[in-house]
Amino acid sequence: AMRGDEAQVVEAWQRREAEMAELRTAAAAGGSELQAVEADVEAKMAAWLPELRRHIGSITASVAANFAAIGCAGEVALQEAGDAFDAYTVEIRVKYRPDEPLQALNRNRHSGGERSVATMLYLIALQGVTSTPFRVVDEINQGMDERNERKVFGLLVESSSRPDTPQCFLLTPKLVGSLSYNQHVQVQEIHYVRNDLSSGPVCEHGQGGAGGAGGVAVHDVDQALMHKTSLQAKRMMLYGDDA
């Protein structure tokens, strides 16, 4: 017969042995579950990554053509990170001068106008691979030199006038003169007039393009807008067959 302390030792050992058996069973089950999850991730990645690469290839071809149209060079590259999906990035590389290599778009290296050009050409390239009812671009031409603004505007009009492309709104306080328009373009000019004596309506008028809006009264204008400047015009360009 065992003494009391010996019985306690045996009971403790048996209890620990049972706990270890449970842990081994749980670990085996967890390992099987982990393998199933890893297999599922690999299967989804095998279908997803080639499709992503295909889209990036289509975008970079369009970006390269758009940059070539303005006498520069550009491309888009996918920075892969294995199964760390939140670390995947798309890098825009540009070359604005013949004596420099393609470089990643960077605020410390490129001017605001150069970054605006690259962003606009990238957005134009996205039209071929994304499906949206419309796009809004706000003051993207600010900071561009006149030559690049004219060329980018022409590319935007051409790409947004193709069949089955979404309507595009370009909001800007100014445009260079003598731009090329087509029948799909509609121009609306909105004037905010400072008025210290009255909060009466501000008038909006449309011009250019088929189906122009004509004169429209705009009511309930935010009083803050009335005091921005004595006269400020903001043009709104509408592109697409639905304009």
Coordinates of N, CA and C in Angstrom, one line a residue:
A1 N 0.9 -1.2 0.0 CA 0.0 0.0 0.0 C 0.9 1.2 0.0
M2 N 0.4 2.3 -0.7 CA 1.2 3.5 -0.8 C 0.8 4.4 0.3
R3 N 1.8 5.2 0.7 CA 1.5 6.2 1.7 C 0.8 7.3 1.1
G4 N 0.3 8.2 1.9 CA -0.6 9.3 1.4 C 0.2 10.2 0.4
D5 N 1.4 10.5 0.8 CA 2.2 11.4 -0.1 C 2.5 10.7 -1.4
E6 N 2.8 9.4 -1.4 CA 3.0 8.7 -2.6 C 1.8 8.7 -3.5
A7 N 0.6 8.5 -2.9 CA -0.6 8.5 -3.7 C -0.9 9.8 -4.4
Q8 N -0.5 10.9 -3.7 CA -0.7 12.2 -4.3 C 0.2 12.5 -5.5
V9 N 1.5 11.9 -5.3 CA 2.4 12.1 -6.4 C 1.9 11.3 -7.7
V10 N 1.4 10.1 -7.5 CA 0.9 9.3 -8.6 C -0.3 10.0 -9.2
E11 N -1.2 10.5 -8.4 CA -2.4 11.2 -8.9 C -2.0 12.5 -9.8
A12 N -1.0 13.2 -9.2 CA -0.5 14.4 -10.0 C 0.1 14.0 -11.3
W13 N 0.9 12.9 -11.3 CA 1.5 12.4 -12.5 C 0.5 12.0 -13.5
Q14 N -0.6 11.3 -13.1 CA -1.6 10.8 -14.0 C -2.4 12.0 -14.6
R15 N -2.6 13.0 -13.7 CA -3.3 14.2 -14.1 C -2.5 15.0 -15.2
R16 N -1.2 15.1 -15.0 CA -0.4 15.7 -16.0 C -0.3 15.0 -17.3
E17 N -0.3 13.6 -17.2 CA -0.3 12.8 -18.4 C -1.5 13.0 -19.2
A18 N -2.7 13.1 -18.5 CA -3.9 13.3 -19.2 C -4.0 14.7 -19.9
E19 N -3.4 15.7 -19.2 CA -3.4 17.0 -19.8 C -2.5 17.1 -21.0
M20 N -1.4 16.4 -20.9 CA -0.5 16.3 -22.1 C -1.1 15.6 -23.3
A21 N -1.9 14.6 -23.0 CA -2.6 13.9 -24.1 C -3.6 14.8 -24.8
E22 N -4.3 15.6 -23.9 CA -5.3 16.5 -24.5 C -4.6 17.6 -25.4
L23 N -3.4 18.0 -24.9 CA -2.7 19.0 -25.6 C -2.1 18.5 -26.9
R24 N -1.7 17.2 -26.9 CA -1.2 16.6 -28.2 C -2.4 16.5 -29.2
T25 N -3.5 16.1 -28.7 CA -4.7 16.0 -29.6 C -5.1 17.4 -30.2
A26 N -5.1 18.4 -29.3 CA -5.4 19.8 -29.7 C -4.4 20.3 -30.7
A27 N -3.1 20.0 -30.5 CA -2.0 20.4 -31.4 C -2.2 19.7 -32.7
A28 N -2.5 18.4 -32.7 CA -2.7 17.7 -34.0 C -3.9 18.3 -34.8
A29 N -4.9 18.6 -34.1 CA -6.1 19.2 -34.7 C -5.8 20.6 -35.3
G30 N -5.1 21.3 -34.4 CA -4.7 22.7 -34.9 C -3.8 22.6 -36.1
G31 N -2.8 21.7 -36.1 CA -1.9 21.5 -37.2 C -2.7 21.2 -38.5
S32 N -3.7 20.3 -38.4 CA -4.5 20.0 -39.6 C -5.3 21.2 -40.1
E33 N -5.8 21.9 -39.1 CA -6.6 23.1 -39.5 C -5.7 24.2 -40.1
L34 N -4.5 24.3 -39.6 CA -3.5 25.2 -40.2 C -3.2 24.8 -41.6
Q35 N -2.9 23.5 -41.8 CA -2.6 23.1 -43.1 C -3.8 23.3 -44.1
A36 N -5.0 23.2 -43.6 CA -6.2 23.4 -44.5 C -6.3 24.9 -44.8
V37 N -6.0 25.8 -43.9 CA -6.0 27.2 -44.1 C -4.9 27.6 -45.1
E38 N -3.7 27.1 -44.9 CA -2.6 27.4 -45.8 C -2.9 26.9 -47.2
A39 N -3.5 25.7 -47.3 CA -3.8 25.2 -48.6 C -4.9 26.1 -49.3
D40 N -5.8 26.6 -48.5 CA -6.9 27.4 -49.1 C -6.3 28.8 -49.5
V41 N -5.3 29.3 -48.7 CA -4.7 30.6 -49.1 C -3.9 30.4 -50.4
E42 N -3.1 29.3 -50.5 CA -2.3 29.0 -51.7 C -3.2 28.9 -52.9
A43 N -4.3 28.2 -52.8 CA -5.2 28.0 -53.9 C -5.8 29.3 -54.4
K44 N -6.2 30.2 -53.4 CA -6.7 31.5 -53.8 C -5.7 32.4 -54.4
M45 N -4.5 32.3 -53.8 CA -3.3 33.1 -54.3 C -3.0 32.7 -55.8
A46 N -3.1 31.4 -56.0 CA -2.7 30.8 -57.3 C -3.7 31.4 -58.4
A47 N -4.9 31.7 -58.0 CA -5.9 32.2 -58.9 C -5.8 33.8 -58.9
W48 N -5.5 34.4 -57.8 CA -5.6 35.8 -57.7 C -4.3 36.5 -58.2
L49 N -3.1 36.0 -57.9 CA -1.9 36.7 -58.2 C -1.7 36.8 -59.7
P50 N -1.9 35.7 -60.5 CA -1.7 35.8 -62.0 C -2.7 36.8 -62.6
E51 N -3.9 36.9 -62.0 CA -4.9 37.9 -62.5 C -4.4 39.3 -62.2
L52 N -3.9 39.5 -61.0 CA -3.4 40.8 -60.6 C -2.2 41.2 -61.5
R53 N -1.3 40.2 -61.7 CA -0.2 40.5 -62.6 C -0.7 40.9 -64.0
R54 N -1.7 40.2 -64.5 CA -2.2 40.5 -65.8 C -2.8 41.9 -65.9
H55 N -3.5 42.3 -64.8 CA -4.1 43.7 -64.8 C -2.9 44.7 -64.7
I56 N -1.9 44.5 -63.9 CA -0.8 45.4 -63.8 C -0.1 45.5 -65.2
G57 N 0.1 44.4 -65.9 CA 0.7 44.4 -67.2 C -0.1 45.3 -68.2
S58 N -1.5 45.2 -68.1 CA -2.3 46.0 -69.0 C -2.2 47.5 -68.6
I59 N -2.2 47.8 -67.3 CA -2.0 49.1 -66.8 C -0.7 49.7 -67.2
T60 N 0.4 49.0 -67.1 CA 1.7 49.5 -67.4 C 1.9 49.8 -68.9
A61 N 1.2 48.9 -69.7 CA 1.3 49.1 -71.1 C 0.6 50.4 -71.5
S62 N -0.6 50.7 -70.9 CA -1.3 52.0 -71.1 C -0.5 53.2 -70.6
V63 N 0.0 53.0 -69.4 CA 0.8 54.1 -68.8 C 2.0 54.4 -69.7
A64 N 2.7 53.4 -70.2 CA 3.9 53.6 -71.1 C 3.5 54.4 -72.3
A65 N 2.3 54.0 -72.9 CA 1.8 54.6 -74.1 C 1.4 56.1 -73.8
N66 N 0.8 56.3 -72.7 CA 0.4 57.7 -72.3 C 1.6 58.6 -72.1
F67 N 2.7 58.1 -71.4 CA 3.9 58.8 -71.2 C 4.6 59.1 -72.6
A68 N 4.6 58.1 -73.4 CA 5.3 58.3 -74.7 C 4.6 59.4 -75.5
A69 N 3.2 59.5 -75.4 CA 2.5 60.5 -76.1 C 2.9 61.9 -75.7
I70 N 3.4 62.1 -74.5 CA 3.8 63.4 -74.1 C 5.4 63.5 -74.1
G71 N 6.0 62.6 -74.7 CA 7.5 62.6 -74.9 C 8.3 62.2 -73.7
C72 N 7.7 61.4 -72.8 CA 8.4 61.0 -71.6 C 8.3 59.4 -71.5
A73 N 8.7 58.9 -70.4 CA 8.6 57.4 -70.2 C 8.0 57.1 -68.8
G74 N 7.3 56.0 -68.7 CA 6.7 55.7 -67.5 C 6.3 54.2 -67.5
E75 N 6.2 53.6 -66.3 CA 5.7 52.3 -66.2 C 5.1 52.1 -64.8
V76 N 4.4 51.0 -64.6 CA 3.9 50.6 -63.3 C 4.4 49.2 -62.9
A77 N 4.8 49.1 -61.7 CA 5.4 47.8 -61.2 C 4.7 47.3 -60.0
L78 N 4.4 46.0 -59.9 CA 3.8 45.4 -58.7 C 5.0 45.0 -57.8
Q79 N 4.9 45.5 -56.6 CA 5.9 45.1 -55.5 C 5.3 44.0 -54.7
E80 N 5.7 42.7 -55.0 CA 5.0 41.6 -54.3 C 5.7 41.3 -52.9
A81 N 4.9 40.7 -52.0 CA 5.4 40.5 -50.7 C 5.0 39.1 -50.2
G82 N 5.0 38.1 -51.0 CA 4.6 36.7 -50.6 C 3.2 36.7 -50.1
D83 N 3.0 36.1 -48.9 CA 1.7 36.0 -48.3 C 1.4 37.2 -47.4
A84 N 2.2 38.2 -47.3 CA 2.0 39.4 -46.6 C 1.2 40.4 -47.5
F85 N -0.1 40.0 -47.6 CA -0.9 40.7 -48.7 C -1.0 42.2 -48.4
D86 N -1.0 42.6 -47.1 CA -1.1 44.1 -46.9 C 0.1 44.8 -47.2
A87 N 1.2 44.1 -47.6 CA 2.4 44.8 -47.9 C 2.6 44.9 -49.5
Y88 N 1.7 44.4 -50.2 CA 1.7 44.6 -51.7 C 1.5 46.0 -52.0
T89 N 2.3 46.5 -53.0 CA 2.2 47.9 -53.4 C 2.3 48.0 -55.0
V90 N 1.8 49.1 -55.5 CA 1.9 49.4 -56.9 C 2.8 50.6 -57.0
E91 N 3.9 50.5 -57.7 CA 4.9 51.6 -57.8 C 4.8 52.2 -59.2
I92 N 4.7 53.5 -59.2 CA 4.7 54.3 -60.5 C 6.1 54.8 -60.7
R93 N 6.7 54.4 -61.9 CA 8.1 54.8 -62.2 C 8.0 55.8 -63.4
V94 N 8.8 56.9 -63.3 CA 8.7 57.9 -64.4 C 10.1 58.3 -64.8
K95 N 10.1 58.9 -66.0 CA 11.4 59.4 -66.6 C 11.0 60.6 -67.4
Y96 N 11.3 61.8 -66.9 CA 10.9 63.1 -67.6 C 12.0 63.7 -68.4
R97 N 13.2 63.2 -68.2 CA 14.3 63.8 -68.9 C 15.2 62.6 -69.5
P98 N 15.7 62.8 -70.7 CA 16.4 61.7 -71.5 C 17.6 61.2 -70.8
D99 N 18.2 62.0 -69.9 CA 19.5 61.6 -69.3 C 19.3 61.0 -67.9
E100 N 18.1 60.6 -67.6 CA 17.9 59.9 -66.3 C 17.2 58.6 -66.4
P101 N 17.4 57.7 -65.5 CA 16.7 56.4 -65.6 C 15.2 56.5 -65.1
L102 N 14.5 55.4 -65.3 CA 13.1 55.4 -64.7 C 13.3 55.3 -63.2
Q103 N 12.5 56.2 -62.5 CA 12.6 56.3 -61.0 C 11.2 56.3 -60.4
A104 N 11.1 55.7 -59.2 CA 9.9 55.7 -58.5 C 9.4 57.1 -58.3
L105 N 8.1 57.3 -58.5 CA 7.5 58.7 -58.3 C 7.7 59.0 -56.8
N106 N 8.3 60.2 -56.6 CA 8.6 60.5 -55.2 C 8.5 62.1 -55.0
R107 N 7.9 62.5 -53.9 CA 7.7 63.9 -53.7 C 9.0 64.6 -53.5
N108 N 10.0 63.9 -53.0 CA 11.3 64.6 -52.8 C 12.1 64.7 -54.1
R109 N 11.8 63.9 -55.1 CA 12.5 63.9 -56.3 C 11.8 64.7 -57.4
H110 N 10.5 64.6 -57.4 CA 9.7 65.1 -58.5 C 8.8 66.3 -58.1
S111 N 8.7 67.3 -59.0 CA 7.9 68.5 -58.7 C 6.4 68.1 -58.6
G112 N 5.6 69.1 -58.1 CA 4.2 68.9 -58.0 C 3.6 68.7 -59.3
G113 N 4.0 69.4 -60.3 CA 3.5 69.2 -61.7 C 3.8 67.9 -62.3
E114 N 5.0 67.4 -62.0 CA 5.4 66.1 -62.5 C 4.6 65.0 -61.9
R115 N 4.3 65.1 -60.6 CA 3.5 64.1 -59.9 C 2.1 64.2 -60.4
S116 N 1.6 65.4 -60.7 CA 0.2 65.5 -61.2 C 0.1 64.8 -62.6
V117 N 1.1 65.0 -63.4 CA 1.1 64.4 -64.7 C 1.0 62.8 -64.6
A118 N 1.9 62.3 -63.7 CA 2.0 60.9 -63.5 C 0.7 60.3 -63.0
T119 N 0.1 61.0 -62.0 CA -1.2 60.6 -61.4 C -2.3 60.6 -62.4
M120 N -2.3 61.6 -63.2 CA -3.4 61.7 -64.2 C -3.3 60.6 -65.3
L121 N -2.1 60.3 -65.8 CA -1.8 59.3 -66.8 C -2.1 57.9 -66.2
Y122 N -1.8 57.7 -64.9 CA -2.2 56.5 -64.2 C -3.7 56.3 -64.1
L123 N -4.4 57.4 -63.8 CA -5.9 57.3 -63.6 C -6.5 57.0 -65.0
I124 N -5.9 57.6 -66.1 CA -6.5 57.3 -67.4 C -6.3 55.8 -67.7
A125 N -5.1 55.3 -67.4 CA -4.8 53.9 -67.6 C -5.8 53.0 -66.9
L126 N -6.2 53.4 -65.7 CA -7.1 52.5 -64.9 C -8.5 52.4 -65.6
Q127 N -8.9 53.3 -66.5 CA -10.2 53.2 -67.1 C -10.4 51.9 -67.8
G128 N -9.3 51.3 -68.3 CA -9.4 50.1 -69.1 C -9.6 48.8 -68.2
V129 N -9.4 48.9 -66.9 CA -9.4 47.7 -66.1 C -10.4 47.8 -64.9
T130 N -11.0 48.9 -64.7 CA -12.0 49.1 -63.6 C -13.3 49.5 -64.1
S131 N -14.4 49.2 -63.4 CA -15.7 49.4 -63.8 C -16.4 50.3 -62.7
T132 N -16.6 51.6 -63.1 CA -17.3 52.5 -62.2 C -18.3 53.4 -63.0
P133 N -19.3 53.9 -62.4 CA -20.3 54.7 -63.2 C -19.7 56.1 -63.6
F134 N -18.8 56.6 -62.8 CA -18.2 57.9 -63.1 C -17.0 58.1 -62.3
R135 N -16.2 59.1 -62.7 CA -15.0 59.5 -62.0 C -15.0 61.0 -61.8
V136 N -14.4 61.4 -60.7 CA -14.2 62.9 -60.4 C -12.8 63.2 -60.1
V137 N -12.2 64.1 -60.9 CA -10.8 64.5 -60.7 C -10.8 66.0 -60.3
D138 N -10.2 66.3 -59.2 CA -10.3 67.7 -58.7 C -9.0 68.4 -58.8
E139 N -8.9 69.4 -59.6 CA -7.7 70.3 -59.7 C -6.4 69.5 -60.0
I140 N -6.5 68.4 -60.7 CA -5.3 67.7 -61.0 C -4.3 68.4 -61.9
N141 N -4.8 69.4 -62.7 CA -4.0 70.1 -63.6 C -3.2 71.2 -63.0
Q142 N -3.5 71.5 -61.7 CA -2.8 72.6 -61.1 C -1.3 72.2 -60.9
G143 N -0.4 73.1 -61.3 CA 1.0 72.8 -61.2 C 1.7 72.3 -62.4
M144 N 0.8 71.8 -63.4 CA 1.4 71.3 -64.7 C 1.8 72.5 -65.5
D145 N 2.9 72.3 -66.3 CA 3.2 73.4 -67.3 C 2.2 73.3 -68.4
E146 N 2.1 74.4 -69.2 CA 1.0 74.5 -70.2 C 1.1 73.3 -71.3
R147 N 2.4 73.0 -71.6 CA 2.6 71.9 -72.6 C 2.0 70.6 -72.1
N148 N 2.4 70.2 -70.9 CA 1.9 68.9 -70.4 C 0.4 69.0 -70.1
E149 N -0.1 70.1 -69.6 CA -1.6 70.2 -69.4 C -2.4 70.0 -70.7
R150 N -1.9 70.6 -71.7 CA -2.6 70.4 -73.0 C -2.6 69.0 -73.5
K151 N -1.4 68.3 -73.4 CA -1.3 66.9 -73.8 C -2.1 66.0 -72.9
V152 N -2.1 66.2 -71.6 CA -2.8 65.3 -70.7 C -4.3 65.5 -70.9
F153 N -4.7 66.8 -71.1 CA -6.2 67.1 -71.4 C -6.6 66.3 -72.6
G154 N -5.8 66.4 -73.7 CA -6.2 65.7 -74.9 C -6.3 64.2 -74.7
L155 N -5.4 63.6 -73.9 CA -5.5 62.1 -73.6 C -6.8 61.8 -72.8
L156 N -7.1 62.7 -71.8 CA -8.3 62.5 -71.0 C -9.5 62.6 -71.8
V157 N -9.6 63.5 -72.7 CA -10.8 63.6 -73.6 C -10.9 62.4 -74.5
E158 N -9.8 62.0 -75.1 CA -9.8 60.8 -76.0 C -10.2 59.5 -75.2
S159 N -9.6 59.3 -74.1 CA -9.9 58.1 -73.3 C -11.3 58.0 -72.8
S160 N -11.8 59.2 -72.3 CA -13.1 59.2 -71.7 C -14.2 59.3 -72.8
S161 N -13.9 59.4 -74.0 CA -14.9 59.5 -75.1 C -15.1 58.1 -75.8
R162 N -14.3 57.1 -75.4 CA -14.4 55.8 -76.0 C -15.7 55.1 -75.5
P163 N -16.3 54.2 -76.3 CA -17.5 53.5 -75.9 C -17.3 52.7 -74.6
D164 N -18.4 52.7 -73.8 CA -18.4 51.9 -72.6 C -17.4 52.4 -71.5
T165 N -17.0 53.7 -71.6 CA -16.2 54.2 -70.6 C -17.0 55.1 -69.6
P166 N -16.7 55.2 -68.3 CA -17.5 56.0 -67.4 C -17.4 57.5 -67.7
Q167 N -18.4 58.2 -67.2 CA -18.4 59.6 -67.3 C -17.3 60.2 -66.4
C168 N -16.6 61.2 -66.8 CA -15.5 61.8 -66.0 C -15.8 63.3 -65.8
F169 N -15.7 63.7 -64.5 CA -15.8 65.1 -64.1 C -14.4 65.7 -63.8
L170 N -14.1 66.7 -64.4 CA -12.8 67.4 -64.1 C -13.2 68.8 -63.5
L171 N -12.8 69.0 -62.2 CA -13.1 70.2 -61.5 C -11.8 71.0 -61.4
T172 N -11.8 72.3 -61.9 CA -10.6 73.0 -61.9 C -10.9 74.5 -61.9
P173 N -10.1 75.4 -61.2 CA -10.4 76.8 -61.3 C -9.9 77.5 -62.5
K174 N -9.1 76.7 -63.3 CA -8.6 77.3 -64.5 C -8.2 76.3 -65.5
L175 N -8.1 76.7 -66.8 CA -7.7 75.8 -67.9 C -6.8 76.7 -68.8
V176 N -5.9 76.0 -69.5 CA -5.2 76.8 -70.6 C -6.1 77.0 -71.7
G177 N -5.8 77.9 -72.6 CA -6.7 78.2 -73.7 C -6.5 77.3 -74.9
S178 N -7.4 77.4 -75.8 CA -7.3 76.6 -77.1 C -7.2 75.1 -76.9
L179 N -7.9 74.5 -76.0 CA -7.9 73.1 -75.8 C -8.8 72.4 -76.8
S180 N -8.5 71.1 -77.1 CA -9.3 70.4 -78.1 C -10.5 69.7 -77.4
Y181 N -11.7 70.0 -77.9 CA -12.9 69.4 -77.3 C -13.5 68.5 -78.4
N182 N -14.5 67.7 -78.0 CA -15.3 67.0 -79.0 C -16.7 67.0 -78.6
Q183 N -17.6 66.3 -79.3 CA -19.0 66.3 -79.1 C -19.4 65.7 -77.7
H184 N -18.5 65.0 -77.1 CA -18.8 64.4 -75.8 C -18.5 65.3 -74.6
V185 N -17.9 66.4 -74.9 CA -17.4 67.3 -73.8 C -18.5 68.4 -73.5
Q186 N -18.8 68.6 -72.3 CA -19.7 69.7 -71.9 C -18.9 70.5 -70.9
V187 N -19.0 71.8 -71.0 CA -18.3 72.8 -70.1 C -19.3 73.6 -69.4
Q188 N -19.2 73.6 -68.1 CA -20.0 74.5 -67.2 C -19.1 75.4 -66.4
E189 N -19.5 76.7 -66.4 CA -18.7 77.7 -65.6 C -19.6 78.2 -64.5
I190 N -19.1 78.1 -63.3 CA -19.8 78.5 -62.1 C -19.1 79.7 -61.5
H191 N -19.8 80.8 -61.3 CA -19.2 82.0 -60.7 C -19.7 82.1 -59.3
Y192 N -18.8 82.3 -58.3 CA -19.2 82.6 -56.9 C -18.9 84.1 -56.8
V193 N -19.9 84.9 -56.5 CA -19.8 86.4 -56.4 C -19.9 86.8 -55.0
R194 N -19.0 87.6 -54.5 CA -19.0 88.1 -53.2 C -20.2 89.1 -53.1
N195 N -21.0 89.0 -52.0 CA -22.1 89.9 -51.9 C -22.3 90.1 -50.4
D196 N -21.9 91.3 -49.9 CA -22.0 91.6 -48.5 C -23.4 92.0 -48.1
L197 N -24.2 92.5 -49.0 CA -25.5 93.0 -48.7 C -26.6 92.0 -48.8
S198 N -26.4 91.0 -49.6 CA -27.5 90.1 -49.8 C -26.9 88.7 -50.0
S199 N -27.7 87.7 -49.7 CA -27.4 86.3 -49.9 C -28.2 85.8 -51.0
G200 N -28.4 86.6 -52.0 CA -29.2 86.2 -53.2 C -28.6 85.1 -54.0
P201 N -29.3 84.6 -55.0 CA -28.7 83.5 -55.8 C -27.5 83.8 -56.6
V202 N -26.7 82.9 -56.9 CA -25.6 83.0 -57.8 C -26.0 82.3 -59.0
C203 N -25.6 82.9 -60.2 CA -26.0 82.3 -61.5 C -24.9 81.4 -62.0
E204 N -25.3 80.3 -62.6 CA -24.4 79.4 -63.3 C -24.8 79.3 -64.7
H205 N -23.8 79.3 -65.6 CA -24.2 79.1 -67.0 C -23.3 78.1 -67.7
G206 N -23.9 77.3 -68.6 CA -23.1 76.3 -69.3 C -22.7 76.7 -70.7
Q207 N -21.7 76.1 -71.2 CA -21.2 76.4 -72.6 C -20.5 75.2 -73.2
G208 N -20.5 75.2 -74.5 CA -19.7 74.2 -75.2 C -20.3 72.8 -75.1
G209 N -20.0 71.9 -76.0 CA -20.5 70.5 -76.0 C -21.9 70.4 -76.3
A210 N -22.3 69.2 -76.7 CA -23.7 68.9 -77.1 C -24.5 68.8 -75.8
G211 N -25.7 69.3 -75.9 CA -26.6 69.2 -74.7 C -26.1 70.1 -73.6
G212 N -25.6 71.4 -73.9 CA -25.2 72.3 -72.8 C -26.3 72.6 -71.8
A213 N -26.0 72.9 -70.6 CA -27.0 73.0 -69.6 C -27.8 74.3 -69.7
G214 N -27.2 75.4 -70.3 CA -27.9 76.7 -70.3 C -27.9 77.3 -69.0
G215 N -28.6 78.5 -68.9 CA -28.7 79.2 -67.6 C -29.4 78.5 -66.6
V216 N -28.8 78.4 -65.4 CA -29.5 77.8 -64.2 C -29.2 78.6 -63.0
A217 N -30.3 78.8 -62.2 CA -30.1 79.6 -60.9 C -29.7 78.6 -59.8
V218 N -28.7 79.0 -59.1 CA -28.2 78.1 -58.0 C -28.6 78.8 -56.7
H219 N -29.5 78.2 -55.9 CA -29.9 78.8 -54.7 C -29.3 78.2 -53.4
D220 N -29.5 78.7 -52.3 CA -29.0 78.2 -51.0 C -27.5 78.0 -51.1
V221 N -26.8 78.9 -51.6 CA -25.3 78.8 -51.7 C -24.7 79.1 -50.3
D222 N -23.8 78.3 -49.9 CA -23.2 78.4 -48.6 C -22.6 79.8 -48.5
Q223 N -22.9 80.6 -47.4 CA -22.5 81.9 -47.2 C -20.9 82.0 -47.2
A224 N -20.3 81.0 -46.8 CA -18.8 81.0 -46.8 C -18.3 81.1 -48.2
L225 N -18.9 80.5 -49.2 CA -18.4 80.6 -50.5 C -18.6 82.1 -51.0
M226 N -19.5 82.8 -50.5 CA -19.8 84.2 -51.0 C -18.6 85.1 -50.7
H227 N -17.8 84.8 -49.7 CA -16.8 85.7 -49.2 C -15.4 85.2 -49.6
K228 N -15.3 84.2 -50.4 CA -13.9 83.7 -50.8 C -13.1 84.7 -51.6
T229 N -13.7 85.2 -52.7 CA -13.1 86.2 -53.5 C -14.2 87.1 -54.1
S230 N -13.8 88.2 -54.7 CA -14.8 89.1 -55.3 C -15.4 88.4 -56.5
L231 N -14.6 87.6 -57.2 CA -15.1 86.8 -58.4 C -14.2 85.6 -58.6
Q232 N -14.8 84.5 -58.5 CA -14.0 83.2 -58.6 C -14.8 82.3 -59.6
A233 N -14.1 81.9 -60.6 CA -14.8 81.0 -61.5 C -14.2 79.6 -61.4
K234 N -15.0 78.6 -61.4 CA -14.5 77.2 -61.4 C -15.2 76.5 -62.5
R235 N -14.4 75.9 -63.3 CA -15.0 75.2 -64.5 C -15.2 73.7 -64.2
M236 N -16.2 73.2 -64.7 CA -16.5 71.7 -64.5 C -16.6 71.1 -65.9
M237 N -15.8 70.1 -66.2 CA -15.8 69.4 -67.5 C -16.4 68.1 -67.3
L238 N -17.3 67.8 -68.2 CA -18.0 66.5 -68.1 C -17.7 65.7 -69.4
Y239 N -17.2 64.5 -69.2 CA -16.8 63.7 -70.4 C -17.7 62.4 -70.4
G240 N -17.9 61.8 -71.6 CA -18.5 60.6 -71.7 C -19.8 60.7 -72.5
D241 N -20.4 59.6 -73.0 CA -21.6 59.7 -73.8 C -22.8 60.1 -73.0
D242 N -22.7 60.0 -71.7 CA -23.9 60.3 -70.9 C -23.9 61.8 -70.5
A243 N -22.8 62.5 -70.9 CA -22.7 63.9 -70.5 C -23.8 64.7 -71.1

